[in-house]
Amino acid sequence: MIEYLFMLTAVLGAILALMQRDLLKSAILVGISGASIAILYQYLLAPDVALTQAIVGAAIIPVFFALAVYKTRRMEE
Amino acid sequence: MNLYDLIVKKIKDIQGAGDDAAITNMSTSSMLTAEITLISSILVALVMLRMVSKILMIVAVLVVLLAALVAMPLMPRFKNEQNDSMAAMMFYVMLALAIVITLFYWGNLNV
Amino acid sequence: MNLLIPLMVIVPILCALFLNLLHKKDRTIKTIAIFLALVLPALPILANYGLHYFGGYAPLIENPTLSNNLPSLITGTALNTFHPAITYSFQSAQKIFVFILGLVGLLAVFTSLFETRRPSGVYGYMMFMGIAAVTAILLTDDIFNLYVFFEIAALATVGIVLVSNVKGNYETALKYMILGSIAAPLLLLGIALLLGVTGNVNITDIIYSLKNGLVNPQNPVLLMACGLIVFGWLYGSGLPPFHTIKSAIYSKALPSGAALIQAFSVFIFIALGIIILRIFSYLPFSQWVILGVSLLAMILGITMAIVQTDIKRMIGFLAVGELGYIGIGLGLGTAFGITAGLFQAVNEAIITAFLFIGFGTVLYQTRVSDTRKLGGMMARNPVVALLVLLAGFAMAGVPPLNAFQSKLMLIQASINAGFPELGVIMILLSIVTFMTFMKAFHAVFLRPKPADLEFKNENIPKATIIALVVFMVVCIVFGLFPQVVTSYLQPLATSLAGGIV
Amino acid sequence: MVIDVQIASLFTAVSLIIIGIFAAAFLDNLIKKVIGLAFIGDGVNLFLIAMGYKPGGIVYIYLPGMAAEWFSQNAAYPLPFAMVLTSIVIGASTMAVMLGIIIVLYKKRGSLSAKEILGE
């Protein structure tokens, strides 16, 4: 049953990430969405992909975005 | 005012005041060539509709010919339409995606 | 098992990786790079035809020692014939394509080594990586492997544009990447749908499943997959609506890079087009879509080329327009038409590279690409002017040169297939192509030199002229002896037209 | 009524793709555009994974003691999973290149607006 919750957080995280004016918050929400997808992969019987997605989707990509925001500007004009 | 001046004036009107590129002899003649090529190749391509129905072909060729004559300098508009801005490109990409999917999905199911 | 087949992909990757280790030893790098680049066109000539299974996993039917111990659940069904490994297939058509790609790559690398100040660096890396990726796209029989190398080729293209230092290159590269990041995942989605229906990513196996009734070919999901793969094809080869971004990409790269990128587009066009024809030729609609898109590409590309004032942009649009000719050949669906289309692809890859590098000498000397500010180059370099003129003749299809043969074949094929209108349009657009080229040629070479035109570099490197002469020789040889190429392309065309793959 | 997990994941994937395309097409901020593109990639990956899922199946690891036939009927289909591993890495590297270009453009032009930077 809990997998439906993660589907919901994945989609909600995506929508919320695009609605933020603060780009750093968006980066974090991208991480939340990526992490929910990683857990979803675990439920869909793909534990090895889940591991990769947990590292790439929940850690590396948000860090990329955070670094880009740090090098440019935090608030959307 | 002779015909050449009329064409130059019309091209200038469509390009608008924002474009500072001078309208030279060369650019006008290339615009004209492009215009004629565009209209003639579209008309010839429309003749291929005869595969579907001959009457449809005749009607389509006449309608497109009339429309092209009425809206005559098409090429400046075409050039403006195919500019390098992201928004225009994205619009056409989305349009193409929609057309391709629809054509393949409905076109093949209902043949 | 033929070891030279994987080497065609591995050699350029090794070049890309190891040449930069020798940084600062310029002479050594030049020698090694030229030697290794010479290997690129030589490999396909030396290699024998065959299939290469990565990891050595041949289909069970060819591997009796393994299949003896397996239950009949596996050996008794279609699983017995499926390809478990990533398969590279090297046949006669691939031989000529990889050879031409290697030749264009060799000459582009050769030119860039002497035109750029530093022979080692990111530029060479990206060029070799792109060559490796496109070679793999041509060879692979595995549609997911194709997607991976498709992405690598796109990244290499972006890399070639980024290092060029032309004004506005970053903006164009970013636009290309954003559009690519929409189109490439959708191509993957198409592949995913295909995988979901057939359970396979090997193209031969997918066709086997479709032909032998393992899956229903009229499944709507397959239609969706075909649409998405066609969309990825539009992006990969720069057909409308991607023609504006693709021609912008050509114009923002250095001339040698642009010559290479257009060869990438041509060969991606061919590779994906062949795949669409192989898998989906049973849908009558697929051929109509290929024809329609090609017609649109021809008309839009060539009419847009006339009104450009920047030489590189003009050749970029012409290159897109010429893609339409190939597509018409493929879309006609007859063996003769497909042969003509593939022959036109080979010719176009050479001629457009010839034009880019030829006009590149002007850019090298003056750093100006606007036709309105150029002039009088004929007096400085009559030899180069003559070579560029020959390139223009070749593109327009003037008799003794190669595109004449392929365009003639295309027109004959379109008349034989019952579409004389296509022949008329092709002749019309050839004439306009010639006029466009002559306009640029007049503005750059024949007109008196404007007073304010300055020369940054006095002399054209000998290497560039050698490259141009090689291109000219290839054009003339292919023009006089078209059977040399068409005999290689015929088997593939016949199998595509007959639907027996 | 409970919807099947597989169908629900496919719908999640499609909605992620649609959200991503929407963001890439309509949002003006370049970083937001790239975030949208990341969602398109995620959605396609999830689609592939959901395709390999087998309801009530097991993870595709062949342990000693399993009967081969039982395993082949109950294990998830591992081919798409192997593809997704590659696809995730490709997506991440593309993203990194795009963000790098955006940083350079910001240094040059001092803006993150697509209208300003990627206009004509």
PDB file of N, CA and C in Angstrom, chain B residues 22-96:
ATOM      1  N   ALA B  22      19.994  46.214 -44.230  1.00  0.00           N
ATOM      2  CA  ALA B  22      19.641  46.974 -45.418  1.00  0.00           C
ATOM      3  C   ALA B  22      19.015  46.040 -46.450  1.00  0.00           C
ATOM      4  N   ILE B  23      18.051  46.544 -47.185  1.00  0.00           N
ATOM      5  CA  ILE B  23      17.433  45.724 -48.228  1.00  0.00           C
ATOM      6  C   ILE B  23      18.171  46.016 -49.516  1.00  0.00           C
ATOM      7  N   THR B  24      19.028  45.105 -49.914  1.00  0.00           N
ATOM      8  CA  THR B  24      19.847  45.335 -51.089  1.00  0.00           C
ATOM      9  C   THR B  24      19.227  44.641 -52.283  1.00  0.00           C
ATOM     10  N   ASN B  25      19.837  44.887 -53.415  1.00  0.00           N
ATOM     11  CA  ASN B  25      19.432  44.236 -54.642  1.00  0.00           C
ATOM     12  C   ASN B  25      19.496  42.720 -54.484  1.00  0.00           C
ATOM     13  N   MET B  26      20.639  42.273 -53.911  1.00  0.00           N
ATOM     14  CA  MET B  26      20.888  40.844 -53.721  1.00  0.00           C
ATOM     15  C   MET B  26      19.824  40.217 -52.838  1.00  0.00           C
ATOM     16  N   SER B  27      19.520  40.871 -51.700  1.00  0.00           N
ATOM     17  CA  SER B  27      18.592  40.233 -50.757  1.00  0.00           C
ATOM     18  C   SER B  27      17.189  40.200 -51.351  1.00  0.00           C
ATOM     19  N   THR B  28      16.822  41.243 -52.115  1.00  0.00           N
ATOM     20  CA  THR B  28      15.488  41.221 -52.708  1.00  0.00           C
ATOM     21  C   THR B  28      15.366  40.110 -53.729  1.00  0.00           C
ATOM     22  N   SER B  29      16.407  39.965 -54.566  1.00  0.00           N
ATOM     23  CA  SER B  29      16.290  38.930 -55.598  1.00  0.00           C
ATOM     24  C   SER B  29      16.289  37.553 -54.966  1.00  0.00           C
ATOM     25  N   SER B  30      17.067  37.356 -53.877  1.00  0.00           N
ATOM     26  CA  SER B  30      17.031  36.027 -53.258  1.00  0.00           C
ATOM     27  C   SER B  30      15.687  35.783 -52.600  1.00  0.00           C
ATOM     28  N   MET B  31      15.115  36.850 -51.998  1.00  0.00           N
ATOM     29  CA  MET B  31      13.788  36.715 -51.397  1.00  0.00           C
ATOM     30  C   MET B  31      12.780  36.295 -52.468  1.00  0.00           C
ATOM     31  N   LEU B  32      12.876  36.925 -53.645  1.00  0.00           N
ATOM     32  CA  LEU B  32      11.940  36.607 -54.734  1.00  0.00           C
ATOM     33  C   LEU B  32      12.103  35.162 -55.187  1.00  0.00           C
ATOM     34  N   THR B  33      13.368  34.738 -55.360  1.00  0.00           N
ATOM     35  CA  THR B  33      13.612  33.361 -55.786  1.00  0.00           C
ATOM     36  C   THR B  33      13.029  32.393 -54.778  1.00  0.00           C
ATOM     37  N   ALA B  34      13.284  32.680 -53.493  1.00  0.00           N
ATOM     38  CA  ALA B  34      12.791  31.788 -52.455  1.00  0.00           C
ATOM     39  C   ALA B  34      11.280  31.702 -52.508  1.00  0.00           C
ATOM     40  N   GLU B  35      10.658  32.869 -52.701  1.00  0.00           N
ATOM     41  CA  GLU B  35       9.201  32.942 -52.758  1.00  0.00           C
ATOM     42  C   GLU B  35       8.658  32.051 -53.895  1.00  0.00           C
ATOM     43  N   ILE B  36       9.262  32.238 -55.082  1.00  0.00           N
ATOM     44  CA  ILE B  36       8.776  31.480 -56.241  1.00  0.00           C
ATOM     45  C   ILE B  36       9.021  29.990 -56.038  1.00  0.00           C
ATOM     46  N   THR B  37      10.216  29.648 -55.525  1.00  0.00           N
ATOM     47  CA  THR B  37      10.524  28.238 -55.275  1.00  0.00           C
ATOM     48  C   THR B  37       9.528  27.629 -54.311  1.00  0.00           C
ATOM     49  N   LEU B  38       9.275  28.359 -53.228  1.00  0.00           N
ATOM     50  CA  LEU B  38       8.367  27.851 -52.194  1.00  0.00           C
ATOM     51  C   LEU B  38       6.998  27.558 -52.794  1.00  0.00           C
ATOM     52  N   ILE B  39       6.438  28.570 -53.465  1.00  0.00           N
ATOM     53  CA  ILE B  39       5.065  28.401 -53.968  1.00  0.00           C
ATOM     54  C   ILE B  39       5.016  27.305 -55.018  1.00  0.00           C
ATOM     55  N   SER B  40       6.006  27.321 -55.948  1.00  0.00           N
ATOM     56  CA  SER B  40       5.915  26.335 -57.022  1.00  0.00           C
ATOM     57  C   SER B  40       6.118  24.932 -56.487  1.00  0.00           C
ATOM     58  N   SER B  41       7.067  24.740 -55.544  1.00  0.00           N
ATOM     59  CA  SER B  41       7.272  23.365 -55.087  1.00  0.00           C
ATOM     60  C   SER B  41       6.092  22.887 -54.260  1.00  0.00           C
ATOM     61  N   ILE B  42       5.461  23.795 -53.505  1.00  0.00           N
ATOM     62  CA  ILE B  42       4.272  23.357 -52.754  1.00  0.00           C
ATOM     63  C   ILE B  42       3.165  22.960 -53.723  1.00  0.00           C
ATOM     64  N   LEU B  43       3.003  23.769 -54.805  1.00  0.00           N
ATOM     65  CA  LEU B  43       1.947  23.446 -55.771  1.00  0.00           C
ATOM     66  C   LEU B  43       2.212  22.100 -56.433  1.00  0.00           C
ATOM     67  N   VAL B  44       3.477  21.873 -56.819  1.00  0.00           N
ATOM     68  CA  VAL B  44       3.780  20.588 -57.460  1.00  0.00           C
ATOM     69  C   VAL B  44       3.555  19.445 -56.471  1.00  0.00           C
ATOM     70  N   ALA B  45       3.937  19.679 -55.197  1.00  0.00           N
ATOM     71  CA  ALA B  45       3.741  18.616 -54.206  1.00  0.00           C
ATOM     72  C   ALA B  45       2.254  18.321 -54.044  1.00  0.00           C
ATOM     73  N   LEU B  46       1.425  19.379 -54.139  1.00  0.00           N
ATOM     74  CA  LEU B  46      -0.020  19.164 -53.960  1.00  0.00           C
ATOM     75  C   LEU B  46      -0.599  18.288 -55.065  1.00  0.00           C
ATOM     76  N   VAL B  47       0.065  18.292 -56.240  1.00  0.00           N
ATOM     77  CA  VAL B  47      -0.449  17.465 -57.338  1.00  0.00           C
ATOM     78  C   VAL B  47      -0.432  15.989 -56.928  1.00  0.00           C
ATOM     79  N   MET B  48       0.430  15.659 -55.944  1.00  0.00           N
ATOM     80  CA  MET B  48       0.473  14.254 -55.500  1.00  0.00           C
ATOM     81  C   MET B  48      -0.826  13.799 -54.861  1.00  0.00           C
ATOM     82  N   LEU B  49      -1.690  14.770 -54.504  1.00  0.00           N
ATOM     83  CA  LEU B  49      -2.984  14.394 -53.916  1.00  0.00           C
ATOM     84  C   LEU B  49      -3.834  13.602 -54.904  1.00  0.00           C
ATOM     85  N   ARG B  50      -3.446  13.585 -56.181  1.00  0.00           N
ATOM     86  CA  ARG B  50      -4.226  12.827 -57.166  1.00  0.00           C
ATOM     87  C   ARG B  50      -4.293  11.353 -56.794  1.00  0.00           C
ATOM     88  N   MET B  51      -3.340  10.897 -55.986  1.00  0.00           N
ATOM     89  CA  MET B  51      -3.394   9.510 -55.519  1.00  0.00           C
ATOM     90  C   MET B  51      -4.664   9.284 -54.698  1.00  0.00           C
ATOM     91  N   VAL B  52      -5.046  10.326 -53.947  1.00  0.00           N
ATOM     92  CA  VAL B  52      -6.224  10.183 -53.092  1.00  0.00           C
ATOM     93  C   VAL B  52      -7.486  10.417 -53.923  1.00  0.00           C
ATOM     94  N   SER B  53      -7.567  11.633 -54.534  1.00  0.00           N
ATOM     95  CA  SER B  53      -8.740  11.921 -55.350  1.00  0.00           C
ATOM     96  C   SER B  53      -8.411  13.078 -56.276  1.00  0.00           C
ATOM     97  N   LYS B  54      -8.846  12.971 -57.526  1.00  0.00           N
ATOM     98  CA  LYS B  54      -8.437  13.977 -58.510  1.00  0.00           C
ATOM     99  C   LYS B  54      -9.114  15.313 -58.250  1.00  0.00           C
ATOM    100  N   ILE B  55     -10.377  15.246 -57.857  1.00  0.00           N
ATOM    101  CA  ILE B  55     -11.126  16.491 -57.633  1.00  0.00           C
ATOM    102  C   ILE B  55     -10.520  17.250 -56.458  1.00  0.00           C
ATOM    103  N   LEU B  56     -10.183  16.483 -55.429  1.00  0.00           N
ATOM    104  CA  LEU B  56      -9.561  17.095 -54.248  1.00  0.00           C
ATOM    105  C   LEU B  56      -8.272  17.804 -54.655  1.00  0.00           C
ATOM    106  N   MET B  57      -7.519  17.157 -55.567  1.00  0.00           N
ATOM    107  CA  MET B  57      -6.249  17.737 -56.010  1.00  0.00           C
ATOM    108  C   MET B  57      -6.502  19.076 -56.681  1.00  0.00           C
ATOM    109  N   ILE B  58      -7.470  19.106 -57.601  1.00  0.00           N
ATOM    110  CA  ILE B  58      -7.724  20.355 -58.337  1.00  0.00           C
ATOM    111  C   ILE B  58      -8.153  21.454 -57.377  1.00  0.00           C
ATOM    112  N   VAL B  59      -9.074  21.106 -56.482  1.00  0.00           N
ATOM    113  CA  VAL B  59      -9.558  22.107 -55.525  1.00  0.00           C
ATOM    114  C   VAL B  59      -8.407  22.612 -54.666  1.00  0.00           C
ATOM    115  N   ALA B  60      -7.571  21.669 -54.161  1.00  0.00           N
ATOM    116  CA  ALA B  60      -6.487  22.064 -53.258  1.00  0.00           C
ATOM    117  C   ALA B  60      -5.492  22.959 -53.973  1.00  0.00           C
ATOM    118  N   VAL B  61      -5.134  22.589 -55.219  1.00  0.00           N
ATOM    119  CA  VAL B  61      -4.157  23.411 -55.945  1.00  0.00           C
ATOM    120  C   VAL B  61      -4.711  24.810 -56.161  1.00  0.00           C
ATOM    121  N   LEU B  62      -6.005  24.901 -56.558  1.00  0.00           N
ATOM    122  CA  LEU B  62      -6.577  26.235 -56.817  1.00  0.00           C
ATOM    123  C   LEU B  62      -6.626  27.056 -55.539  1.00  0.00           C
ATOM    124  N   VAL B  63      -7.077  26.406 -54.450  1.00  0.00           N
ATOM    125  CA  VAL B  63      -7.206  27.148 -53.190  1.00  0.00           C
ATOM    126  C   VAL B  63      -5.847  27.649 -52.739  1.00  0.00           C
ATOM    127  N   VAL B  64      -4.823  26.764 -52.788  1.00  0.00           N
ATOM    128  CA  VAL B  64      -3.500  27.174 -52.312  1.00  0.00           C
ATOM    129  C   VAL B  64      -2.921  28.248 -53.215  1.00  0.00           C
ATOM    130  N   LEU B  65      -3.153  28.120 -54.533  1.00  0.00           N
ATOM    131  CA  LEU B  65      -2.643  29.127 -55.458  1.00  0.00           C
ATOM    132  C   LEU B  65      -3.250  30.485 -55.144  1.00  0.00           C
ATOM    133  N   LEU B  66      -4.583  30.502 -54.942  1.00  0.00           N
ATOM    134  CA  LEU B  66      -5.258  31.768 -54.636  1.00  0.00           C
ATOM    135  C   LEU B  66      -4.747  32.340 -53.321  1.00  0.00           C
ATOM    136  N   ALA B  67      -4.657  31.463 -52.325  1.00  0.00           N
ATOM    137  CA  ALA B  67      -4.208  31.934 -51.001  1.00  0.00           C
ATOM    138  C   ALA B  67      -2.805  32.500 -51.098  1.00  0.00           C
ATOM    139  N   ALA B  68      -1.921  31.820 -51.858  1.00  0.00           N
ATOM    140  CA  ALA B  68      -0.552  32.295 -51.977  1.00  0.00           C
ATOM    141  C   ALA B  68      -0.523  33.635 -52.697  1.00  0.00           C
ATOM    142  N   LEU B  69      -1.392  33.795 -53.737  1.00  0.00           N
ATOM    143  CA  LEU B  69      -1.395  35.062 -54.466  1.00  0.00           C
ATOM    144  C   LEU B  69      -1.882  36.203 -53.591  1.00  0.00           C
ATOM    145  N   VAL B  70      -2.875  35.896 -52.750  1.00  0.00           N
ATOM    146  CA  VAL B  70      -3.417  36.960 -51.898  1.00  0.00           C
ATOM    147  C   VAL B  70      -2.385  37.379 -50.854  1.00  0.00           C
ATOM    148  N   ALA B  71      -1.735  36.375 -50.223  1.00  0.00           N
ATOM    149  CA  ALA B  71      -0.805  36.672 -49.125  1.00  0.00           C
ATOM    150  C   ALA B  71       0.615  36.816 -49.648  1.00  0.00           C
ATOM    151  N   MET B  72       0.807  37.474 -50.796  1.00  0.00           N
ATOM    152  CA  MET B  72       1.959  37.221 -51.617  1.00  0.00           C
ATOM    153  C   MET B  72       3.338  37.166 -50.959  1.00  0.00           C
ATOM    154  N   PRO B  73       3.917  38.184 -50.354  1.00  0.00           N
ATOM    155  CA  PRO B  73       5.286  37.915 -49.915  1.00  0.00           C
ATOM    156  C   PRO B  73       5.265  36.966 -48.725  1.00  0.00           C
ATOM    157  N   LEU B  74       5.299  35.677 -48.998  1.00  0.00           N
ATOM    158  CA  LEU B  74       5.243  34.679 -47.921  1.00  0.00           C
ATOM    159  C   LEU B  74       6.597  34.546 -47.237  1.00  0.00           C
ATOM    160  N   MET B  75       7.656  34.689 -48.027  1.00  0.00           N
ATOM    161  CA  MET B  75       8.972  34.300 -47.540  1.00  0.00           C
ATOM    162  C   MET B  75       9.454  35.128 -46.350  1.00  0.00           C
ATOM    163  N   PRO B  76       9.260  36.469 -46.328  1.00  0.00           N
ATOM    164  CA  PRO B  76       9.682  37.205 -45.127  1.00  0.00           C
ATOM    165  C   PRO B  76       8.994  36.669 -43.879  1.00  0.00           C
ATOM    166  N   ARG B  77       7.694  36.323 -44.023  1.00  0.00           N
ATOM    167  CA  ARG B  77       6.992  35.767 -42.857  1.00  0.00           C
ATOM    168  C   ARG B  77       7.595  34.423 -42.478  1.00  0.00           C
ATOM    169  N   PHE B  78       7.859  33.606 -43.495  1.00  0.00           N
ATOM    170  CA  PHE B  78       8.443  32.289 -43.224  1.00  0.00           C
ATOM    171  C   PHE B  78       9.764  32.431 -42.500  1.00  0.00           C
ATOM    172  N   LYS B  79      10.549  33.408 -42.957  1.00  0.00           N
ATOM    173  CA  LYS B  79      11.871  33.587 -42.354  1.00  0.00           C
ATOM    174  C   LYS B  79      11.720  34.022 -40.896  1.00  0.00           C
ATOM    175  N   ASN B  80      10.763  34.940 -40.666  1.00  0.00           N
ATOM    176  CA  ASN B  80      10.534  35.377 -39.285  1.00  0.00           C
ATOM    177  C   ASN B  80      10.088  34.215 -38.423  1.00  0.00           C
ATOM    178  N   GLU B  81       9.276  33.348 -39.020  1.00  0.00           N
ATOM    179  CA  GLU B  81       8.711  32.238 -38.259  1.00  0.00           C
ATOM    180  C   GLU B  81       9.815  31.256 -37.844  1.00  0.00           C
ATOM    181  N   GLN B  82      10.781  31.026 -38.751  1.00  0.00           N
ATOM    182  CA  GLN B  82      11.838  30.048 -38.450  1.00  0.00           C
ATOM    183  C   GLN B  82      13.064  30.737 -37.889  1.00  0.00           C
ATOM    184  N   ASN B  83      12.862  31.536 -36.830  1.00  0.00           N
ATOM    185  CA  ASN B  83      14.024  32.232 -36.276  1.00  0.00           C
ATOM    186  C   ASN B  83      14.683  31.367 -35.213  1.00  0.00           C
ATOM    187  N   ASP B  84      15.712  31.914 -34.606  1.00  0.00           N
ATOM    188  CA  ASP B  84      16.516  31.099 -33.698  1.00  0.00           C
ATOM    189  C   ASP B  84      16.060  31.186 -32.253  1.00  0.00           C
ATOM    190  N   SER B  85      14.896  31.785 -31.975  1.00  0.00           N
ATOM    191  CA  SER B  85      14.573  31.920 -30.552  1.00  0.00           C
ATOM    192  C   SER B  85      14.049  30.600 -30.013  1.00  0.00           C
ATOM    193  N   MET B  86      14.386  30.359 -28.754  1.00  0.00           N
ATOM    194  CA  MET B  86      14.039  29.094 -28.097  1.00  0.00           C
ATOM    195  C   MET B  86      12.534  28.855 -28.136  1.00  0.00           C
ATOM    196  N   ALA B  87      11.759  29.933 -27.883  1.00  0.00           N
ATOM    197  CA  ALA B  87      10.315  29.752 -27.753  1.00  0.00           C
ATOM    198  C   ALA B  87       9.724  29.268 -29.071  1.00  0.00           C
ATOM    199  N   ALA B  88      10.170  29.869 -30.193  1.00  0.00           N
ATOM    200  CA  ALA B  88       9.628  29.463 -31.485  1.00  0.00           C
ATOM    201  C   ALA B  88       9.979  28.020 -31.782  1.00  0.00           C
ATOM    202  N   MET B  89      11.264  27.666 -31.527  1.00  0.00           N
ATOM    203  CA  MET B  89      11.685  26.284 -31.794  1.00  0.00           C
ATOM    204  C   MET B  89      10.874  25.310 -30.965  1.00  0.00           C
ATOM    205  N   MET B  90      10.710  25.655 -29.671  1.00  0.00           N
ATOM    206  CA  MET B  90       9.991  24.743 -28.772  1.00  0.00           C
ATOM    207  C   MET B  90       8.565  24.566 -29.243  1.00  0.00           C
ATOM    208  N   PHE B  91       7.951  25.675 -29.703  1.00  0.00           N
ATOM    209  CA  PHE B  91       6.565  25.594 -30.179  1.00  0.00           C
ATOM    210  C   PHE B  91       6.475  24.611 -31.337  1.00  0.00           C
ATOM    211  N   TYR B  92       7.396  24.736 -32.306  1.00  0.00           N
ATOM    212  CA  TYR B  92       7.304  23.849 -33.457  1.00  0.00           C
ATOM    213  C   TYR B  92       7.638  22.410 -33.098  1.00  0.00           C
ATOM    214  N   VAL B  93       8.550  22.235 -32.125  1.00  0.00           N
ATOM    215  CA  VAL B  93       8.867  20.866 -31.705  1.00  0.00           C
ATOM    216  C   VAL B  93       7.648  20.204 -31.086  1.00  0.00           C
ATOM    217  N   MET B  94       6.949  20.964 -30.222  1.00  0.00           N
ATOM    218  CA  MET B  94       5.756  20.403 -29.584  1.00  0.00           C
ATOM    219  C   MET B  94       4.679  20.088 -30.625  1.00  0.00           C
ATOM    220  N   LEU B  95       4.538  21.022 -31.574  1.00  0.00           N
ATOM    221  CA  LEU B  95       3.554  20.828 -32.633  1.00  0.00           C
ATOM    222  C   LEU B  95       3.881  19.564 -33.414  1.00  0.00           C
ATOM    223  N   ALA B  96       5.180  19.387 -33.746  1.00  0.00           N
ATOM    224  CA  ALA B  96       5.583  18.226 -34.526  1.00  0.00           C
ATOM    225  C   ALA B  96       5.341  16.950 -33.731  1.00  0.00           C
TER     226      ALA B  96
END
